[in-house]
PDB file of C-alpha atoms in Angstrom:
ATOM      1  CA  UNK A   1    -163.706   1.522 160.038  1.00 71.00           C
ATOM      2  CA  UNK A   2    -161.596  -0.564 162.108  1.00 82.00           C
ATOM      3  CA  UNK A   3    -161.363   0.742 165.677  1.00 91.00           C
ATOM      4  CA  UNK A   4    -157.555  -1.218 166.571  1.00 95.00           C
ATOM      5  CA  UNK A   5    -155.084  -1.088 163.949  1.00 96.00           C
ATOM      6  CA  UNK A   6    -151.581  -2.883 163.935  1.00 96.00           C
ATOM      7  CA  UNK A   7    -150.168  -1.213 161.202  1.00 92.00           C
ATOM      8  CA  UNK A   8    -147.233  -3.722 160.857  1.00 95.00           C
ATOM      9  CA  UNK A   9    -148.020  -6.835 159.353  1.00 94.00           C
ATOM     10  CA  UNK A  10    -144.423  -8.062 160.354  1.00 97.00           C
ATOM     11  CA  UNK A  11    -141.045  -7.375 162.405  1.00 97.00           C
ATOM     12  CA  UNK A  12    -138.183  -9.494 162.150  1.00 98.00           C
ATOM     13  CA  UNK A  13    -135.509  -8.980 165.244  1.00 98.00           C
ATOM     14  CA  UNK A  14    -132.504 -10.562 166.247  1.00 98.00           C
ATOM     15  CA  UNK A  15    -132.270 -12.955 169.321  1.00 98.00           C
ATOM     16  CA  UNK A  16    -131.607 -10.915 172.683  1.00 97.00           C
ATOM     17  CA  UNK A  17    -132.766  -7.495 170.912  1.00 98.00           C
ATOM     18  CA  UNK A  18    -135.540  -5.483 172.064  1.00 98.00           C
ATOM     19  CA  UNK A  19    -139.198  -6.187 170.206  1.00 98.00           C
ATOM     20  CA  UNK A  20    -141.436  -2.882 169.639  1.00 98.00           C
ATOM     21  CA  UNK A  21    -144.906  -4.422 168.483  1.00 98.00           C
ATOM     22  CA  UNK A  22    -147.304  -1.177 168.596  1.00 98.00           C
ATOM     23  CA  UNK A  23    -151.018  -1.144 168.285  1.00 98.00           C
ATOM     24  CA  UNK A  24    -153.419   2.004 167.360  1.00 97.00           C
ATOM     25  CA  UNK A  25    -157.120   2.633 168.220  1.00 96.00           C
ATOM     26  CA  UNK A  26    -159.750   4.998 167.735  1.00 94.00           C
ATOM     27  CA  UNK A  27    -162.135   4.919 170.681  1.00 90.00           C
ATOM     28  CA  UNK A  28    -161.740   6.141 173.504  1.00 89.00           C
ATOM     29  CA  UNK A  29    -164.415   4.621 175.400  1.00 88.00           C
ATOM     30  CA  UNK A  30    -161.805   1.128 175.379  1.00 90.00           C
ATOM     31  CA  UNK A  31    -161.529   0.377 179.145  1.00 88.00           C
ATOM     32  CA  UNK A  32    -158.858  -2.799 178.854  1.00 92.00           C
ATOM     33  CA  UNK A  33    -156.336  -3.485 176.164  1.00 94.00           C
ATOM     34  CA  UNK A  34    -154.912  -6.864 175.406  1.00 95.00           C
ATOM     35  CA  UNK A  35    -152.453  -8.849 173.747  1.00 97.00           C
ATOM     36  CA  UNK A  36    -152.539 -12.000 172.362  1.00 97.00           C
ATOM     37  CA  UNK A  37    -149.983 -14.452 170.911  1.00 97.00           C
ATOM     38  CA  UNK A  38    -150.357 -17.114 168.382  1.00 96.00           C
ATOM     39  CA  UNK A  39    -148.196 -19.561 167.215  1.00 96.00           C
ATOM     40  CA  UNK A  40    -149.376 -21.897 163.888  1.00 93.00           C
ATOM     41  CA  UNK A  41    -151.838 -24.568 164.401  1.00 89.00           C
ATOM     42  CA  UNK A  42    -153.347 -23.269 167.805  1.00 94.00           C
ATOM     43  CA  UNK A  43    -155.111 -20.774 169.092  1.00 96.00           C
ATOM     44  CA  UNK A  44    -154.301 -17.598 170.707  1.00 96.00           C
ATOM     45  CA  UNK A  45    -153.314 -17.381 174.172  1.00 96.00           C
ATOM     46  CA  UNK A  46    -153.310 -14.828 176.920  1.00 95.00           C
ATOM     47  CA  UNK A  47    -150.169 -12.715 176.962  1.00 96.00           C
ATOM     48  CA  UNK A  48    -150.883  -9.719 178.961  1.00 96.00           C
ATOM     49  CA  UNK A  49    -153.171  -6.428 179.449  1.00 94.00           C
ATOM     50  CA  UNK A  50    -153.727  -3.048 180.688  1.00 95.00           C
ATOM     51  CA  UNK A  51    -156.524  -1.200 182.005  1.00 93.00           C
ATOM     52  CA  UNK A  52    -157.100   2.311 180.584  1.00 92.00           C
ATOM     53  CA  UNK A  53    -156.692   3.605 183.798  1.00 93.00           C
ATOM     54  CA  UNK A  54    -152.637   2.670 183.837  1.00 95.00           C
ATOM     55  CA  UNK A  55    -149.937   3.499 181.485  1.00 96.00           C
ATOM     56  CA  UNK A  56    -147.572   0.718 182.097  1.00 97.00           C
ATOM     57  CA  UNK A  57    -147.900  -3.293 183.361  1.00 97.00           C
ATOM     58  CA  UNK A  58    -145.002  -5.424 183.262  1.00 97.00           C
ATOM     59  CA  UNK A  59    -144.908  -9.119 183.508  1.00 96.00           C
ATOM     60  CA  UNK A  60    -141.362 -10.407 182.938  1.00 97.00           C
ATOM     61  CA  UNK A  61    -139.951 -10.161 179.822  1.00 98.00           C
ATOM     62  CA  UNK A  62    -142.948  -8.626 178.348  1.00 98.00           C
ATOM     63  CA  UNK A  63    -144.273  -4.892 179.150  1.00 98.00           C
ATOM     64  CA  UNK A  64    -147.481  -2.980 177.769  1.00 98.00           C
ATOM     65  CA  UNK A  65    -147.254   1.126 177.720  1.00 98.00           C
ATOM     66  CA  UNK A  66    -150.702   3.354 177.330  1.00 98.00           C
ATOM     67  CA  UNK A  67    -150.413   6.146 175.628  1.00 97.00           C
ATOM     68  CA  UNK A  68    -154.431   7.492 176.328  1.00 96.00           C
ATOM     69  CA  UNK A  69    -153.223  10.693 175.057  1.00 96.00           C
ATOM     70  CA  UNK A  70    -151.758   9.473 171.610  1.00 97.00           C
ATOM     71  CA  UNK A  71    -154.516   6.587 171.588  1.00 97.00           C
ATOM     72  CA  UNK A  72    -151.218   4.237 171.115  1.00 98.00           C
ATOM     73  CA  UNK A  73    -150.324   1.267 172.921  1.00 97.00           C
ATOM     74  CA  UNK A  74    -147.159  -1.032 173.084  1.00 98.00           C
ATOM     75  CA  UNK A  75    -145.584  -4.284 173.546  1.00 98.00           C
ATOM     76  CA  UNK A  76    -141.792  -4.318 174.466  1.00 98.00           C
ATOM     77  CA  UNK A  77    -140.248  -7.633 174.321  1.00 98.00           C
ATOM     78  CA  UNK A  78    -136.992  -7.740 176.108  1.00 98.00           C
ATOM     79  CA  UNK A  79    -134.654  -9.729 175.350  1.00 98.00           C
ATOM     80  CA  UNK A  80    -136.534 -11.381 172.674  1.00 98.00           C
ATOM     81  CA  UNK A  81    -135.755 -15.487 172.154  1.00 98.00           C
ATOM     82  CA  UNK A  82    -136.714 -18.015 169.254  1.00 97.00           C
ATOM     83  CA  UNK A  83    -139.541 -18.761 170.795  1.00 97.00           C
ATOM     84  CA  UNK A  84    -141.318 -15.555 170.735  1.00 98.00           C
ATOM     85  CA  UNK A  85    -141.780 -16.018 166.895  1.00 98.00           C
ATOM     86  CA  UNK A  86    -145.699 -15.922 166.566  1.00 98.00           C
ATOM     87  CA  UNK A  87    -148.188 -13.946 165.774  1.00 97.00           C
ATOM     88  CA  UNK A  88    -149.290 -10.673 167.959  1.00 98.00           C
ATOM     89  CA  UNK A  89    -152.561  -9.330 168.249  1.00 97.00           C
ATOM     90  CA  UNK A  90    -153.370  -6.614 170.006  1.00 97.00           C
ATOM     91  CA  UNK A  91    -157.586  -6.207 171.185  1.00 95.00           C
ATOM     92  CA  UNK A  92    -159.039  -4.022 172.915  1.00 93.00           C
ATOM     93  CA  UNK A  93    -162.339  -4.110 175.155  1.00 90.00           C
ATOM     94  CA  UNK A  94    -165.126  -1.031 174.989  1.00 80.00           C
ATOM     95  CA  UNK A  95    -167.227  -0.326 178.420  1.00 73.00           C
ATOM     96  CA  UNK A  96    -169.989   1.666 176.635  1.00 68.00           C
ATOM     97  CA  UNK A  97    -173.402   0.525 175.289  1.00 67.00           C
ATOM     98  CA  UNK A  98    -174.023  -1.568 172.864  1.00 67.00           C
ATOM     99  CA  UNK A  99    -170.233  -2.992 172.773  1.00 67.00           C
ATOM    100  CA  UNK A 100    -171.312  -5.380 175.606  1.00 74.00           C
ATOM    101  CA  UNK A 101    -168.011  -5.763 176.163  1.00 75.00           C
ATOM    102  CA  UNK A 102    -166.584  -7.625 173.353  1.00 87.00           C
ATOM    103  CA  UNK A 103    -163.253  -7.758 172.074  1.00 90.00           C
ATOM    104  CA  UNK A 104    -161.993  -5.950 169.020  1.00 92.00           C
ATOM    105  CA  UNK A 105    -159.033  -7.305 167.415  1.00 94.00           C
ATOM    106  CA  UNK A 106    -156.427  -5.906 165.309  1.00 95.00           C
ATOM    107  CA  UNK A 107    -155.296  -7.906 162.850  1.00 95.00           C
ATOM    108  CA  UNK A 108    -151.766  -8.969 163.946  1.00 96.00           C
ATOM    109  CA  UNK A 109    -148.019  -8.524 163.540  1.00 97.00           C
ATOM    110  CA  UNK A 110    -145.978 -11.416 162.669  1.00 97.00           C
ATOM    111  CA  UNK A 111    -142.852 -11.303 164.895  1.00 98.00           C
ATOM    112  CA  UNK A 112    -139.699 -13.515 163.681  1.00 98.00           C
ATOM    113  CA  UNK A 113    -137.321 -13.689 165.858  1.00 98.00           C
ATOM    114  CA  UNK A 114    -133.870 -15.094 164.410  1.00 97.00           C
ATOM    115  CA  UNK A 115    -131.149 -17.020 166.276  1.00 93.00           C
TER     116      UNK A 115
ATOM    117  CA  UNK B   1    -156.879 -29.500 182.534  1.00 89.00           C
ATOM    118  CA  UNK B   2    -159.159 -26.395 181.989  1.00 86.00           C
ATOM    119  CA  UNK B   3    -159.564 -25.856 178.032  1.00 95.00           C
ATOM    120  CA  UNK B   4    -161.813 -24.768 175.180  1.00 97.00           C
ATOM    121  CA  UNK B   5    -161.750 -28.191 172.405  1.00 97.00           C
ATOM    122  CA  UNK B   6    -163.044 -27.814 168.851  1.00 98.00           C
ATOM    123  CA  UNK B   7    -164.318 -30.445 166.914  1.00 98.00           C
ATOM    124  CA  UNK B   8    -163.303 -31.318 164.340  1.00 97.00           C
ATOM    125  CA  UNK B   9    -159.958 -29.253 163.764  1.00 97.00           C
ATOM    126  CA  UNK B  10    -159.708 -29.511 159.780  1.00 97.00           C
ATOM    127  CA  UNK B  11    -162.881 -30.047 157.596  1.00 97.00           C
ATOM    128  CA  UNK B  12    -163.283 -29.834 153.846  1.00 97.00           C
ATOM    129  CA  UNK B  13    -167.201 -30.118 152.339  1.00 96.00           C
ATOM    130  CA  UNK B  14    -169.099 -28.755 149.896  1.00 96.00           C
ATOM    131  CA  UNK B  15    -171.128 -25.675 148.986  1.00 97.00           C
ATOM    132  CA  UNK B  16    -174.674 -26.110 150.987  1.00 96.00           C
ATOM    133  CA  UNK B  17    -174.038 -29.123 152.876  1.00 97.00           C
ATOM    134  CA  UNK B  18    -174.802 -28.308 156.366  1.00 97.00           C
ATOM    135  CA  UNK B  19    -172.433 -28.502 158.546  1.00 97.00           C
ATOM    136  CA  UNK B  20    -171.756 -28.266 162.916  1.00 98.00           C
ATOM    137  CA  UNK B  21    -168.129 -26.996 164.197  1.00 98.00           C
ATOM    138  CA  UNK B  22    -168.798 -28.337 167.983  1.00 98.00           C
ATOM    139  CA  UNK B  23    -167.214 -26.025 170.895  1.00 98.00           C
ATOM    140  CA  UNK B  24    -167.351 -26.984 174.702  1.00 98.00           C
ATOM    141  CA  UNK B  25    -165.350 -25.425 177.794  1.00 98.00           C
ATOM    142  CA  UNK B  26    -164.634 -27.147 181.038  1.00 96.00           C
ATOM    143  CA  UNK B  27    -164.630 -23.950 182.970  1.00 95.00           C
ATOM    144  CA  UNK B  28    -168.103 -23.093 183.862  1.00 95.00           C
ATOM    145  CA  UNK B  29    -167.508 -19.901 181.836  1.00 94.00           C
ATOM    146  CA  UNK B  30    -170.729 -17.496 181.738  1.00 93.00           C
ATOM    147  CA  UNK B  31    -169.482 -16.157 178.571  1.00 93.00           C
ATOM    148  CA  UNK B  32    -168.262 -17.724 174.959  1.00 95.00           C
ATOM    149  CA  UNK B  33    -167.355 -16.371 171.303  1.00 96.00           C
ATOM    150  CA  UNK B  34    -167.110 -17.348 168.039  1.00 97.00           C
ATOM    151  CA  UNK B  35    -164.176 -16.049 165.728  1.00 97.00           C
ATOM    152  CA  UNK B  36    -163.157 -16.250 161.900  1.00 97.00           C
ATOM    153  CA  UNK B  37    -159.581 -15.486 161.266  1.00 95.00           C
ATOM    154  CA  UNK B  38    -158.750 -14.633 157.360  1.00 94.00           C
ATOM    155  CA  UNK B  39    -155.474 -13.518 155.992  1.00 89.00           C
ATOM    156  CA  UNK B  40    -154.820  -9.547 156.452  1.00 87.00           C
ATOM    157  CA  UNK B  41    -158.250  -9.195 158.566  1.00 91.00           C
ATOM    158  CA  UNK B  42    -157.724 -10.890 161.645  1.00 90.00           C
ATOM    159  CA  UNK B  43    -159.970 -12.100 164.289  1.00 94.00           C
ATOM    160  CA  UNK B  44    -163.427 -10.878 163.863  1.00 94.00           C
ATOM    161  CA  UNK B  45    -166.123 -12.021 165.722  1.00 94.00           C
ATOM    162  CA  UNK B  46    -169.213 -13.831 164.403  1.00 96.00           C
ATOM    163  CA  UNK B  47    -171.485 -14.611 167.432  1.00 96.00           C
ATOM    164  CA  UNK B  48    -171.238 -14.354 171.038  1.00 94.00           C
ATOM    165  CA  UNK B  49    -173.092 -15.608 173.775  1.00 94.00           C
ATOM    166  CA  UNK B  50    -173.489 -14.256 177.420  1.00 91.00           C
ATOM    167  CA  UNK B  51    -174.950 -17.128 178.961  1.00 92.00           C
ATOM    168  CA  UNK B  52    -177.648 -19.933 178.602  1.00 94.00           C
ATOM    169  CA  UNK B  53    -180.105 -19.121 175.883  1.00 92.00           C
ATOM    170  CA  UNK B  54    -178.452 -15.796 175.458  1.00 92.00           C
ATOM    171  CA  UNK B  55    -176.814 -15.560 172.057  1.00 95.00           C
ATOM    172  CA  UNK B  56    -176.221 -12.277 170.441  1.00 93.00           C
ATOM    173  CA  UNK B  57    -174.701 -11.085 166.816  1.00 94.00           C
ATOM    174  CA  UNK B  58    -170.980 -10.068 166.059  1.00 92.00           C
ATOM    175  CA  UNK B  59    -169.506  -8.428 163.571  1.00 91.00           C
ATOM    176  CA  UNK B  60    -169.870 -10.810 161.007  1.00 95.00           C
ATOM    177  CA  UNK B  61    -172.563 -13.113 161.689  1.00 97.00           C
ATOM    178  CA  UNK B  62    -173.932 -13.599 158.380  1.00 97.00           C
ATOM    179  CA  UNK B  63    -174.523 -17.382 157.098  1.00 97.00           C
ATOM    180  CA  UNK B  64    -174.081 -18.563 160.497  1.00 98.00           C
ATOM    181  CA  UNK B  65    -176.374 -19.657 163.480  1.00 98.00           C
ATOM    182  CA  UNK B  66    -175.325 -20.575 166.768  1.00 98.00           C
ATOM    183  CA  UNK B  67    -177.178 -22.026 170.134  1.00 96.00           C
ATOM    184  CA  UNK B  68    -176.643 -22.180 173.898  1.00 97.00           C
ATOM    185  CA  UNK B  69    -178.567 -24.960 175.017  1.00 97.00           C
ATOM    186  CA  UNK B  70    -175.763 -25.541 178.000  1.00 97.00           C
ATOM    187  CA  UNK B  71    -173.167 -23.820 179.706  1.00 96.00           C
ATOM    188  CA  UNK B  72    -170.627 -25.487 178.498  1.00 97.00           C
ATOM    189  CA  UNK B  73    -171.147 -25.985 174.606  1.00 98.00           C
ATOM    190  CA  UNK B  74    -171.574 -23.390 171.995  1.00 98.00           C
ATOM    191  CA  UNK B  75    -171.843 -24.979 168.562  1.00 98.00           C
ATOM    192  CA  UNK B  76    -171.619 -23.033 165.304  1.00 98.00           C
ATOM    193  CA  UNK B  77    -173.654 -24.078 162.659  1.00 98.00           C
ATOM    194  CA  UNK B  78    -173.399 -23.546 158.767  1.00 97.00           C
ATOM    195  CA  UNK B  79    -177.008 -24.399 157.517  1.00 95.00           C
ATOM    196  CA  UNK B  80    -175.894 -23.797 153.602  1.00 97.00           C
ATOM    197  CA  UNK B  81    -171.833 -23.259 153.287  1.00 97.00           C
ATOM    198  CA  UNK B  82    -170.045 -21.363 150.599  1.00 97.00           C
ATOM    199  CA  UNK B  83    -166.832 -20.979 149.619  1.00 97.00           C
ATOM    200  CA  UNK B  84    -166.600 -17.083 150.872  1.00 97.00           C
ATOM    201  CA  UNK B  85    -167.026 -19.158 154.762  1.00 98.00           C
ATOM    202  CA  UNK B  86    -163.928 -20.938 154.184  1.00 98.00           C
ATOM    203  CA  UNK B  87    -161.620 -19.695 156.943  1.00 97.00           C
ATOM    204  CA  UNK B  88    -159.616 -20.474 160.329  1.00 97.00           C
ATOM    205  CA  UNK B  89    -162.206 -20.647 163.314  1.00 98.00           C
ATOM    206  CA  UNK B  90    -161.953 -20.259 167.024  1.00 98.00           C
ATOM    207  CA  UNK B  91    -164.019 -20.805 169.734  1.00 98.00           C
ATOM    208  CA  UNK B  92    -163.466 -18.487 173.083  1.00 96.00           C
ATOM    209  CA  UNK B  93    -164.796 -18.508 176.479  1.00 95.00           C
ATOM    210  CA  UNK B  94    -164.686 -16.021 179.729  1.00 92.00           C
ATOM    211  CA  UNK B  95    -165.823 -16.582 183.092  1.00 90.00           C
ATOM    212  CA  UNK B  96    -168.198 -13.472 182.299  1.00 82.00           C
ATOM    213  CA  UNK B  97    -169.004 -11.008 179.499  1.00 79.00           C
ATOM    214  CA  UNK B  98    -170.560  -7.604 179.787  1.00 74.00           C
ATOM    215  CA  UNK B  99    -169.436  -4.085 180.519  1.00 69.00           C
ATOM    216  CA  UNK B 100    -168.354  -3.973 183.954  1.00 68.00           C
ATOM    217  CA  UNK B 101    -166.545  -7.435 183.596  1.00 67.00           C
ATOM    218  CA  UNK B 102    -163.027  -8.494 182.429  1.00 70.00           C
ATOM    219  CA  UNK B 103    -161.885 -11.564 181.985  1.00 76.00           C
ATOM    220  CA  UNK B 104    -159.249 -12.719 179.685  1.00 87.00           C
ATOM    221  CA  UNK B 105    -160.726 -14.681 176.968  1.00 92.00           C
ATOM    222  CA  UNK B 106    -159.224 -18.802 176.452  1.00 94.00           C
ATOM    223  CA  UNK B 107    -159.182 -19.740 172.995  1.00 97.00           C
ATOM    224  CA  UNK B 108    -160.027 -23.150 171.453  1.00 97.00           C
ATOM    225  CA  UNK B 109    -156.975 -24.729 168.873  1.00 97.00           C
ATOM    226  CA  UNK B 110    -158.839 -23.948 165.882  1.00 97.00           C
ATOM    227  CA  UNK B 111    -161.155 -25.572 162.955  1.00 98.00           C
ATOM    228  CA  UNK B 112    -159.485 -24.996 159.394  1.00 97.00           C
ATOM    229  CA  UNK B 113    -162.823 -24.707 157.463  1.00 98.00           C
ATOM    230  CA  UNK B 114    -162.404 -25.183 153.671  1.00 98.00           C
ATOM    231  CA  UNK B 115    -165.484 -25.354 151.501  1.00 97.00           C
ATOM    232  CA  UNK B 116    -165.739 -26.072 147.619  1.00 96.00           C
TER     233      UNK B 116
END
């Protein structure tokens, strides 16, 4: 069953708008959640993360919210350019035994964002 | 420049020819991963490896072997392909692994995998 679940294959949203790309898990033994972005023909890169133990972490235009409670986590976009078109996954990392720690992907949201 | 590199990036064979997707990282990171990325299942890992000589199982590890020989490569090996292995791979590395530890994970460009 899987544990992270992006239930949102794709959002399209006009330049300057606000991007909502939301992310669902099951476990709550998860002690970090992440996001990655991908654009074609590379691989994912680092966008930003939250430890359980927060409910918010900004970095510029992009900001995570926890929801522990709801087992629901978010990534606000704001304003969203061109250049955030990519693919979003959201992961999550699990501090109990036998998880050693390894990431758990969801399986992505394609974001367009049009001019 | 600090980066994960993949070798070779597109590759089309054969069923059962073996074959060796090479992965090396310039950052003296303790820890490295190998993913397959398919269409509507997204990343899911195949083998990890916590250190030198420690390799360990993912989630989908059948068909596949790995070794860690070095610190710095992590090659993933197909000993008899088939077409159900072709797929997007990536290579990842951390400065550590484990429970206590986070560090974000750096993620080779990719090998497009495509076998007949």
């Amino acid at each position: 069953d899987q544990q992270v679940k992006q239930n949102s294959p794709s959002l399209s949203v006009q330049e300057g708008r606000i991007s909502i790309l939301n992310c669902d898990y099951t476990n709550s033994m998860f002690d970090y959640f992440l996001w990655y972005k991908k654009y074609p023909a590379e691989g994912p890169t680092f966008l930003i993360s939250i430890s359980s133990i927060k409910d918010k972490n900004e970095d510029g235009r992009f900001t995570v919210f926890l929801n522990k409670s709801a087992k629901h986590l978010s990534l606000h976009i704001v304003p969203s350019q061109p250049g955030d078109s990519a693919v979003y996954f959201c992961a999550a990392k699990g501090n109990y035994g036998g998880s050693q720690g390894n990431l758990i992907f969801g399986k992505g949201t394609k974001l367009s964002v049009k001019p | 420049e600090a980066q994960v590199t993949q070798n070779p990036r597109y590759l089309i064979t054969v069923t059962g020819k073996k074959l060796t997707v090479t992965c090396s990282q310039n950052m003296n990171h303790e820890y490295m991963s190998w993913y397959r990325q398919d269409p509507g299942l997204g990343l899911r890992q195949i083998y990890y490896s916590m250190n030198v000589e420690v390799t360990d199982k993912g989630d989908v590890p059948e068909g596949y072997k790995v070794s860690r020989k070095e610190k710095r490569n992590f090659p993933l090996i197909l000993e008899s392909p088939s077409p159900n292995q072709t797929s997007l791979y990536f290579c990842a590395s951390s400065l550590r692994g484990g429970l206590v530890s986070y560090n974000e994970q750096f993620f080779g460009p990719g090998t497009r995998l495509t076998v007949l």
